[in-house]
PDB file of C-alpha atoms in Angstrom:
ATOM      1  CA  MET J1137    -108.703 109.396 -28.766  1.00 44.00           C
ATOM      2  CA  SER J1138    -107.294 106.014 -29.419  1.00 55.00           C
ATOM      3  CA  ASP J1139    -108.786 105.391 -32.820  1.00 86.00           C
ATOM      4  CA  ALA J1140    -106.532 106.280 -35.782  1.00 90.00           C
ATOM      5  CA  THR J1141    -109.445 107.717 -37.804  1.00 90.00           C
ATOM      6  CA  ASP J1142    -110.401 109.975 -34.897  1.00 92.00           C
ATOM      7  CA  ILE J1143    -106.816 111.247 -34.670  1.00 93.00           C
ATOM      8  CA  LYS J1144    -106.765 111.889 -38.426  1.00 94.00           C
ATOM      9  CA  ALA J1145    -110.147 113.688 -38.268  1.00 94.00           C
ATOM     10  CA  GLU J1146    -108.902 115.817 -35.340  1.00 95.00           C
ATOM     11  CA  LYS J1147    -105.831 116.904 -37.361  1.00 96.00           C
ATOM     12  CA  ILE J1148    -107.985 117.793 -40.376  1.00 95.00           C
ATOM     13  CA  LYS J1149    -110.358 119.737 -38.097  1.00 96.00           C
ATOM     14  CA  ASN J1150    -107.409 121.682 -36.644  1.00 96.00           C
ATOM     15  CA  ARG J1151    -106.222 122.564 -40.156  1.00 97.00           C
ATOM     16  CA  GLY J1152    -109.763 123.762 -40.892  1.00 95.00           C
ATOM     17  CA  ASN J1153    -109.679 125.902 -37.756  1.00 96.00           C
ATOM     18  CA  GLN J1154    -106.406 127.456 -38.939  1.00 97.00           C
ATOM     19  CA  LEU J1155    -107.866 128.258 -42.352  1.00 96.00           C
ATOM     20  CA  LEU J1156    -110.873 129.843 -40.675  1.00 95.00           C
ATOM     21  CA  LYS J1157    -108.588 132.051 -38.548  1.00 96.00           C
ATOM     22  CA  GLN J1158    -106.835 133.107 -41.769  1.00 96.00           C
ATOM     23  CA  GLY J1159    -110.193 134.019 -43.311  1.00 94.00           C
ATOM     24  CA  ASP J1160    -110.403 131.120 -45.757  1.00 96.00           C
ATOM     25  CA  LYS J1161    -113.987 130.083 -45.041  1.00 96.00           C
ATOM     26  CA  LYS J1162    -114.390 127.971 -48.164  1.00 96.00           C
ATOM     27  CA  GLY J1163    -111.214 126.055 -47.383  1.00 96.00           C
ATOM     28  CA  ALA J1164    -112.343 125.569 -43.785  1.00 96.00           C
ATOM     29  CA  ILE J1165    -115.668 124.095 -44.929  1.00 96.00           C
ATOM     30  CA  GLU J1166    -113.841 121.735 -47.282  1.00 97.00           C
ATOM     31  CA  LEU J1167    -111.548 120.519 -44.488  1.00 96.00           C
ATOM     32  CA  TYR J1168    -114.417 120.104 -41.996  1.00 96.00           C
ATOM     33  CA  SER J1169    -116.296 118.105 -44.638  1.00 96.00           C
ATOM     34  CA  GLN J1170    -113.199 116.010 -45.291  1.00 96.00           C
ATOM     35  CA  ALA J1171    -112.846 115.311 -41.563  1.00 95.00           C
ATOM     36  CA  LEU J1172    -116.490 114.224 -41.404  1.00 95.00           C
ATOM     37  CA  ARG J1173    -115.897 111.693 -44.182  1.00 94.00           C
ATOM     38  CA  GLU J1174    -113.553 109.846 -41.813  1.00 91.00           C
ATOM     39  CA  HIS J1175    -115.248 107.147 -39.768  1.00 87.00           C
ATOM     40  CA  ILE J1176    -115.289 109.134 -36.520  1.00 92.00           C
ATOM     41  CA  HIS J1177    -116.079 107.143 -33.400  1.00 92.00           C
ATOM     42  CA  ASN J1178    -115.744 109.995 -30.911  1.00 94.00           C
ATOM     43  CA  ILE J1179    -119.183 111.647 -30.750  1.00 94.00           C
ATOM     44  CA  LYS J1180    -117.846 114.854 -29.166  1.00 95.00           C
ATOM     45  CA  LEU J1181    -115.313 115.243 -31.985  1.00 96.00           C
ATOM     46  CA  LYS J1182    -117.973 114.705 -34.641  1.00 96.00           C
ATOM     47  CA  ALA J1183    -120.269 117.217 -32.915  1.00 96.00           C
ATOM     48  CA  SER J1184    -117.435 119.736 -32.708  1.00 96.00           C
ATOM     49  CA  ILE J1185    -116.606 119.435 -36.414  1.00 97.00           C
ATOM     50  CA  LEU J1186    -120.264 119.750 -37.423  1.00 97.00           C
ATOM     51  CA  SER J1187    -120.716 122.740 -35.129  1.00 97.00           C
ATOM     52  CA  ASN J1188    -117.623 124.443 -36.575  1.00 97.00           C
ATOM     53  CA  ARG J1189    -118.871 123.852 -40.098  1.00 98.00           C
ATOM     54  CA  ALA J1190    -122.288 125.244 -39.136  1.00 98.00           C
ATOM     55  CA  HIS J1191    -120.543 128.368 -37.834  1.00 97.00           C
ATOM     56  CA  VAL J1192    -118.786 128.873 -41.175  1.00 97.00           C
ATOM     57  CA  TYR J1193    -121.983 128.168 -43.102  1.00 97.00           C
ATOM     58  CA  ILE J1194    -123.671 130.949 -41.122  1.00 97.00           C
ATOM     59  CA  GLU J1195    -120.738 133.290 -41.829  1.00 96.00           C
ATOM     60  CA  ARG J1196    -121.162 132.554 -45.546  1.00 96.00           C
ATOM     61  CA  GLY J1197    -124.958 132.957 -45.490  1.00 96.00           C
ATOM     62  CA  ASN J1198    -125.742 129.273 -46.029  1.00 97.00           C
ATOM     63  CA  TYR J1199    -128.326 129.083 -43.249  1.00 96.00           C
ATOM     64  CA  ILE J1200    -130.106 125.932 -44.410  1.00 96.00           C
ATOM     65  CA  ASP J1201    -126.949 123.789 -44.316  1.00 96.00           C
ATOM     66  CA  ALA J1202    -125.964 125.410 -41.022  1.00 97.00           C
ATOM     67  CA  LEU J1203    -129.307 124.431 -39.525  1.00 94.00           C
ATOM     68  CA  LYS J1204    -128.953 120.857 -40.820  1.00 95.00           C
ATOM     69  CA  ASP J1205    -125.505 120.548 -39.222  1.00 95.00           C
ATOM     70  CA  CYS J1206    -126.810 121.951 -35.936  1.00 94.00           C
ATOM     71  CA  GLN J1207    -129.695 119.507 -35.919  1.00 93.00           C
ATOM     72  CA  THR J1208    -127.255 116.652 -36.493  1.00 93.00           C
ATOM     73  CA  VAL J1209    -125.092 117.891 -33.611  1.00 93.00           C
ATOM     74  CA  LEU J1210    -128.133 118.093 -31.354  1.00 91.00           C
ATOM     75  CA  SER J1211    -129.097 114.540 -32.282  1.00 90.00           C
ATOM     76  CA  LEU J1212    -125.642 113.494 -31.056  1.00 90.00           C
ATOM     77  CA  ASP J1213    -125.509 115.789 -28.015  1.00 90.00           C
ATOM     78  CA  ASN J1214    -128.706 117.646 -27.090  1.00 88.00           C
ATOM     79  CA  ARG J1215    -126.813 119.835 -24.603  1.00 89.00           C
ATOM     80  CA  HIS J1216    -124.350 121.280 -27.158  1.00 94.00           C
ATOM     81  CA  ILE J1217    -124.874 124.982 -26.412  1.00 95.00           C
ATOM     82  CA  LYS J1218    -123.008 126.252 -29.495  1.00 96.00           C
ATOM     83  CA  ALA J1219    -125.167 124.095 -31.785  1.00 95.00           C
ATOM     84  CA  VAL J1220    -128.321 125.365 -30.062  1.00 94.00           C
ATOM     85  CA  TYR J1221    -127.177 128.982 -30.484  1.00 97.00           C
ATOM     86  CA  ARG J1222    -126.176 128.466 -34.103  1.00 97.00           C
ATOM     87  CA  ALA J1223    -129.467 126.706 -34.893  1.00 95.00           C
ATOM     88  CA  ALA J1224    -131.334 129.659 -33.390  1.00 95.00           C
ATOM     89  CA  LYS J1225    -129.188 132.084 -35.371  1.00 97.00           C
ATOM     90  CA  ALA J1226    -129.765 130.183 -38.633  1.00 96.00           C
ATOM     91  CA  CYS J1227    -133.533 130.079 -37.991  1.00 93.00           C
ATOM     92  CA  ASN J1228    -133.474 133.787 -37.239  1.00 95.00           C
ATOM     93  CA  ARG J1229    -131.744 134.518 -40.553  1.00 95.00           C
ATOM     94  CA  LEU J1230    -134.263 132.257 -42.335  1.00 95.00           C
ATOM     95  CA  LYS J1231    -137.075 134.233 -40.679  1.00 92.00           C
ATOM     96  CA  LYS J1232    -138.290 131.114 -38.894  1.00 92.00           C
ATOM     97  CA  TRP J1233    -139.080 133.104 -35.770  1.00 91.00           C
ATOM     98  CA  VAL J1234    -140.917 130.388 -33.844  1.00 89.00           C
ATOM     99  CA  ASP J1235    -138.093 127.898 -34.398  1.00 92.00           C
ATOM    100  CA  ALA J1236    -135.508 130.520 -33.442  1.00 93.00           C
ATOM    101  CA  ILE J1237    -137.420 131.269 -30.238  1.00 92.00           C
ATOM    102  CA  ASN J1238    -137.705 127.554 -29.438  1.00 92.00           C
ATOM    103  CA  TYR J1239    -133.956 127.018 -29.901  1.00 93.00           C
ATOM    104  CA  CYS J1240    -133.254 130.075 -27.751  1.00 93.00           C
ATOM    105  CA  GLU J1241    -135.479 128.698 -25.007  1.00 91.00           C
ATOM    106  CA  ILE J1242    -133.622 125.391 -25.156  1.00 92.00           C
ATOM    107  CA  GLY J1243    -130.352 127.307 -24.925  1.00 91.00           C
ATOM    108  CA  LEU J1244    -131.585 129.374 -21.996  1.00 91.00           C
ATOM    109  CA  SER J1245    -132.639 126.206 -20.188  1.00 90.00           C
ATOM    110  CA  LEU J1246    -129.030 125.054 -20.537  1.00 90.00           C
ATOM    111  CA  ASP J1247    -127.464 128.423 -19.657  1.00 92.00           C
ATOM    112  CA  HIS J1248    -129.870 131.143 -18.535  1.00 93.00           C
ATOM    113  CA  THR J1249    -127.061 133.737 -18.401  1.00 95.00           C
ATOM    114  CA  ASN J1250    -125.917 133.395 -22.022  1.00 95.00           C
ATOM    115  CA  ILE J1251    -126.112 136.980 -23.288  1.00 96.00           C
ATOM    116  CA  ALA J1252    -125.886 136.041 -26.979  1.00 96.00           C
ATOM    117  CA  ILE J1253    -128.873 133.697 -26.679  1.00 95.00           C
ATOM    118  CA  ILE J1254    -130.831 136.236 -24.627  1.00 95.00           C
ATOM    119  CA  ARG J1255    -130.291 138.891 -27.326  1.00 96.00           C
ATOM    120  CA  LEU J1256    -131.167 136.473 -30.096  1.00 96.00           C
ATOM    121  CA  HIS J1257    -134.346 135.481 -28.228  1.00 95.00           C
ATOM    122  CA  GLU J1258    -135.342 139.141 -27.880  1.00 95.00           C
ATOM    123  CA  GLU J1259    -134.666 139.791 -31.571  1.00 94.00           C
ATOM    124  CA  ALA J1260    -136.634 136.744 -32.753  1.00 93.00           C
ATOM    125  CA  SER J1261    -139.553 137.583 -30.446  1.00 91.00           C
ATOM    126  CA  LYS J1262    -139.629 141.152 -31.709  1.00 91.00           C
ATOM    127  CA  MET J1263    -139.502 140.033 -35.340  1.00 90.00           C
ATOM    128  CA  GLN J1264    -142.260 137.478 -34.790  1.00 86.00           C
ATOM    129  CA  THR J1265    -144.467 140.207 -33.305  1.00 85.00           C
ATOM    130  CA  LEU J1266    -143.762 142.523 -36.252  1.00 81.00           C
ATOM    131  CA  ASP J1267    -144.381 139.709 -38.716  1.00 76.00           C
ATOM    132  CA  ASN J1268    -147.701 138.895 -37.066  1.00 71.00           C
ATOM    133  CA  ARG J1269    -148.742 142.546 -37.345  1.00 66.00           C
ATOM    134  CA  LYS J1270    -147.808 142.604 -41.024  1.00 63.00           C
ATOM    135  CA  HIS J1271    -150.150 139.688 -41.723  1.00 57.00           C
ATOM    136  CA  HIS J1272    -153.014 141.199 -39.779  1.00 53.00           C
ATOM    137  CA  VAL J1273    -156.106 141.739 -41.892  1.00 51.00           C
ATOM    138  CA  PRO J1274    -156.946 145.455 -41.870  1.00 54.00           C
ATOM    139  CA  GLU J1275    -160.447 146.551 -40.929  1.00 58.00           C
ATOM    140  CA  VAL J1276    -162.552 147.709 -43.860  1.00 55.00           C
ATOM    141  CA  LYS J1277    -165.882 149.487 -43.324  1.00 60.00           C
ATOM    142  CA  SER J1278    -167.228 149.816 -46.849  1.00 60.00           C
ATOM    143  CA  ARG J1279    -166.803 148.249 -50.263  1.00 58.00           C
ATOM    144  CA  LYS J1280    -165.213 151.492 -51.479  1.00 64.00           C
ATOM    145  CA  ASP J1281    -162.618 151.340 -48.654  1.00 63.00           C
ATOM    146  CA  TRP J1282    -161.988 147.719 -49.471  1.00 57.00           C
ATOM    147  CA  ILE J1283    -161.249 148.429 -53.144  1.00 59.00           C
ATOM    148  CA  LYS J1284    -159.079 151.435 -52.241  1.00 63.00           C
ATOM    149  CA  LEU J1285    -157.093 149.348 -49.758  1.00 58.00           C
ATOM    150  CA  SER J1286    -156.505 146.565 -52.266  1.00 57.00           C
ATOM    151  CA  GLN J1287    -155.232 149.020 -54.868  1.00 58.00           C
ATOM    152  CA  SER J1288    -153.080 151.129 -52.532  1.00 55.00           C
ATOM    153  CA  GLN J1289    -151.355 148.238 -50.775  1.00 52.00           C
ATOM    154  CA  LYS J1290    -150.824 146.039 -53.829  1.00 50.00           C
ATOM    155  CA  MET J1291    -151.869 143.161 -51.637  1.00 48.00           C
ATOM    156  CA  SER J1292    -151.460 139.544 -52.529  1.00 49.00           C
ATOM    157  CA  PHE J1293    -154.437 137.599 -53.760  1.00 46.00           C
ATOM    158  CA  PRO J1294    -154.707 135.430 -50.611  1.00 47.00           C
ATOM    159  CA  LEU J1295    -154.916 138.533 -48.423  1.00 51.00           C
ATOM    160  CA  TYR J1296    -157.313 140.210 -50.860  1.00 50.00           C
ATOM    161  CA  LEU J1297    -159.548 137.136 -50.806  1.00 48.00           C
ATOM    162  CA  ARG J1298    -159.296 136.865 -47.018  1.00 49.00           C
ATOM    163  CA  ILE J1299    -160.507 140.447 -46.639  1.00 49.00           C
ATOM    164  CA  ALA J1300    -163.273 139.793 -49.121  1.00 50.00           C
ATOM    165  CA  LEU J1301    -164.392 136.751 -47.160  1.00 47.00           C
ATOM    166  CA  ASN J1302    -164.173 138.603 -43.857  1.00 49.00           C
ATOM    167  CA  GLU J1303    -166.196 141.487 -45.224  1.00 47.00           C
ATOM    168  CA  GLN J1304    -168.588 139.038 -46.892  1.00 47.00           C
ATOM    169  CA  TYR J1305    -168.044 140.555 -50.311  1.00 46.00           C
ATOM    170  CA  CYS J1306    -167.069 137.104 -51.457  1.00 44.00           C
ATOM    171  CA  THR J1307    -169.567 134.295 -51.175  1.00 46.00           C
ATOM    172  CA  LYS J1308    -169.653 130.951 -52.934  1.00 45.00           C
ATOM    173  CA  THR J1309    -171.671 132.469 -55.743  1.00 46.00           C
ATOM    174  CA  ASN J1310    -169.619 135.606 -56.418  1.00 47.00           C
ATOM    175  CA  CYS J1311    -166.076 134.450 -55.553  1.00 46.00           C
ATOM    176  CA  SER J1312    -165.111 134.280 -59.220  1.00 48.00           C
ATOM    177  CA  GLN J1313    -166.152 137.933 -59.559  1.00 51.00           C
ATOM    178  CA  VAL J1314    -163.938 138.846 -56.601  1.00 47.00           C
ATOM    179  CA  THR J1315    -161.049 137.088 -58.368  1.00 47.00           C
ATOM    180  CA  LYS J1316    -161.747 139.096 -61.530  1.00 47.00           C
ATOM    181  CA  ASN J1317    -161.870 142.307 -59.481  1.00 52.00           C
ATOM    182  CA  TYR J1318    -158.482 141.470 -58.001  1.00 46.00           C
ATOM    183  CA  VAL J1319    -156.956 140.882 -61.429  1.00 43.00           C
ATOM    184  CA  LEU J1320    -158.465 144.125 -62.745  1.00 45.00           C
ATOM    185  CA  SER J1321    -157.282 146.132 -59.727  1.00 46.00           C
ATOM    186  CA  THR J1322    -153.708 144.860 -60.108  1.00 45.00           C
ATOM    187  CA  GLU J1323    -153.717 145.657 -63.830  1.00 42.00           C
ATOM    188  CA  LEU J1324    -154.656 149.252 -63.020  1.00 40.00           C
ATOM    189  CA  LEU J1325    -151.586 149.703 -60.797  1.00 38.00           C
TER     190      LEU J1325
END
């Protein structure tokens, strides 16, 4: 690093790393942000600082900002394995299963032996499957079953309406009645 601003940013980053080791996550984020305000010319240094800040954001539960930092890193260096892993982890915490799986697959294309990414891929795939099952429309054989199901599961209106449409209890002419039935059934609960 020959540029003075890069040297200054590197020193600030190292101080941030020290704070992180001491458990001061907020201080580390502040120093990483300060380092990023320098006019950094070294792309690897900038990617490293962003990736470190993303790591701390994840540790603090700020998954949206972590994902943004990871995406910025990947725009600078699309082979940055830590940024790929952290993006997948942030997506996983945000319950964005498809995105998490996609980031994991990118990571596995870069390093197919990375155990952390393999485990994260398995977890996201499992959660996506469970989530898909949760949104599955249950089979209803009679109007009585349909009303019972809506009352027992305290289902949301979109799901209630979807079942009604699937079971053809809701047509263009009686859809307003189905809406009234939903409101009445939720008031009874």
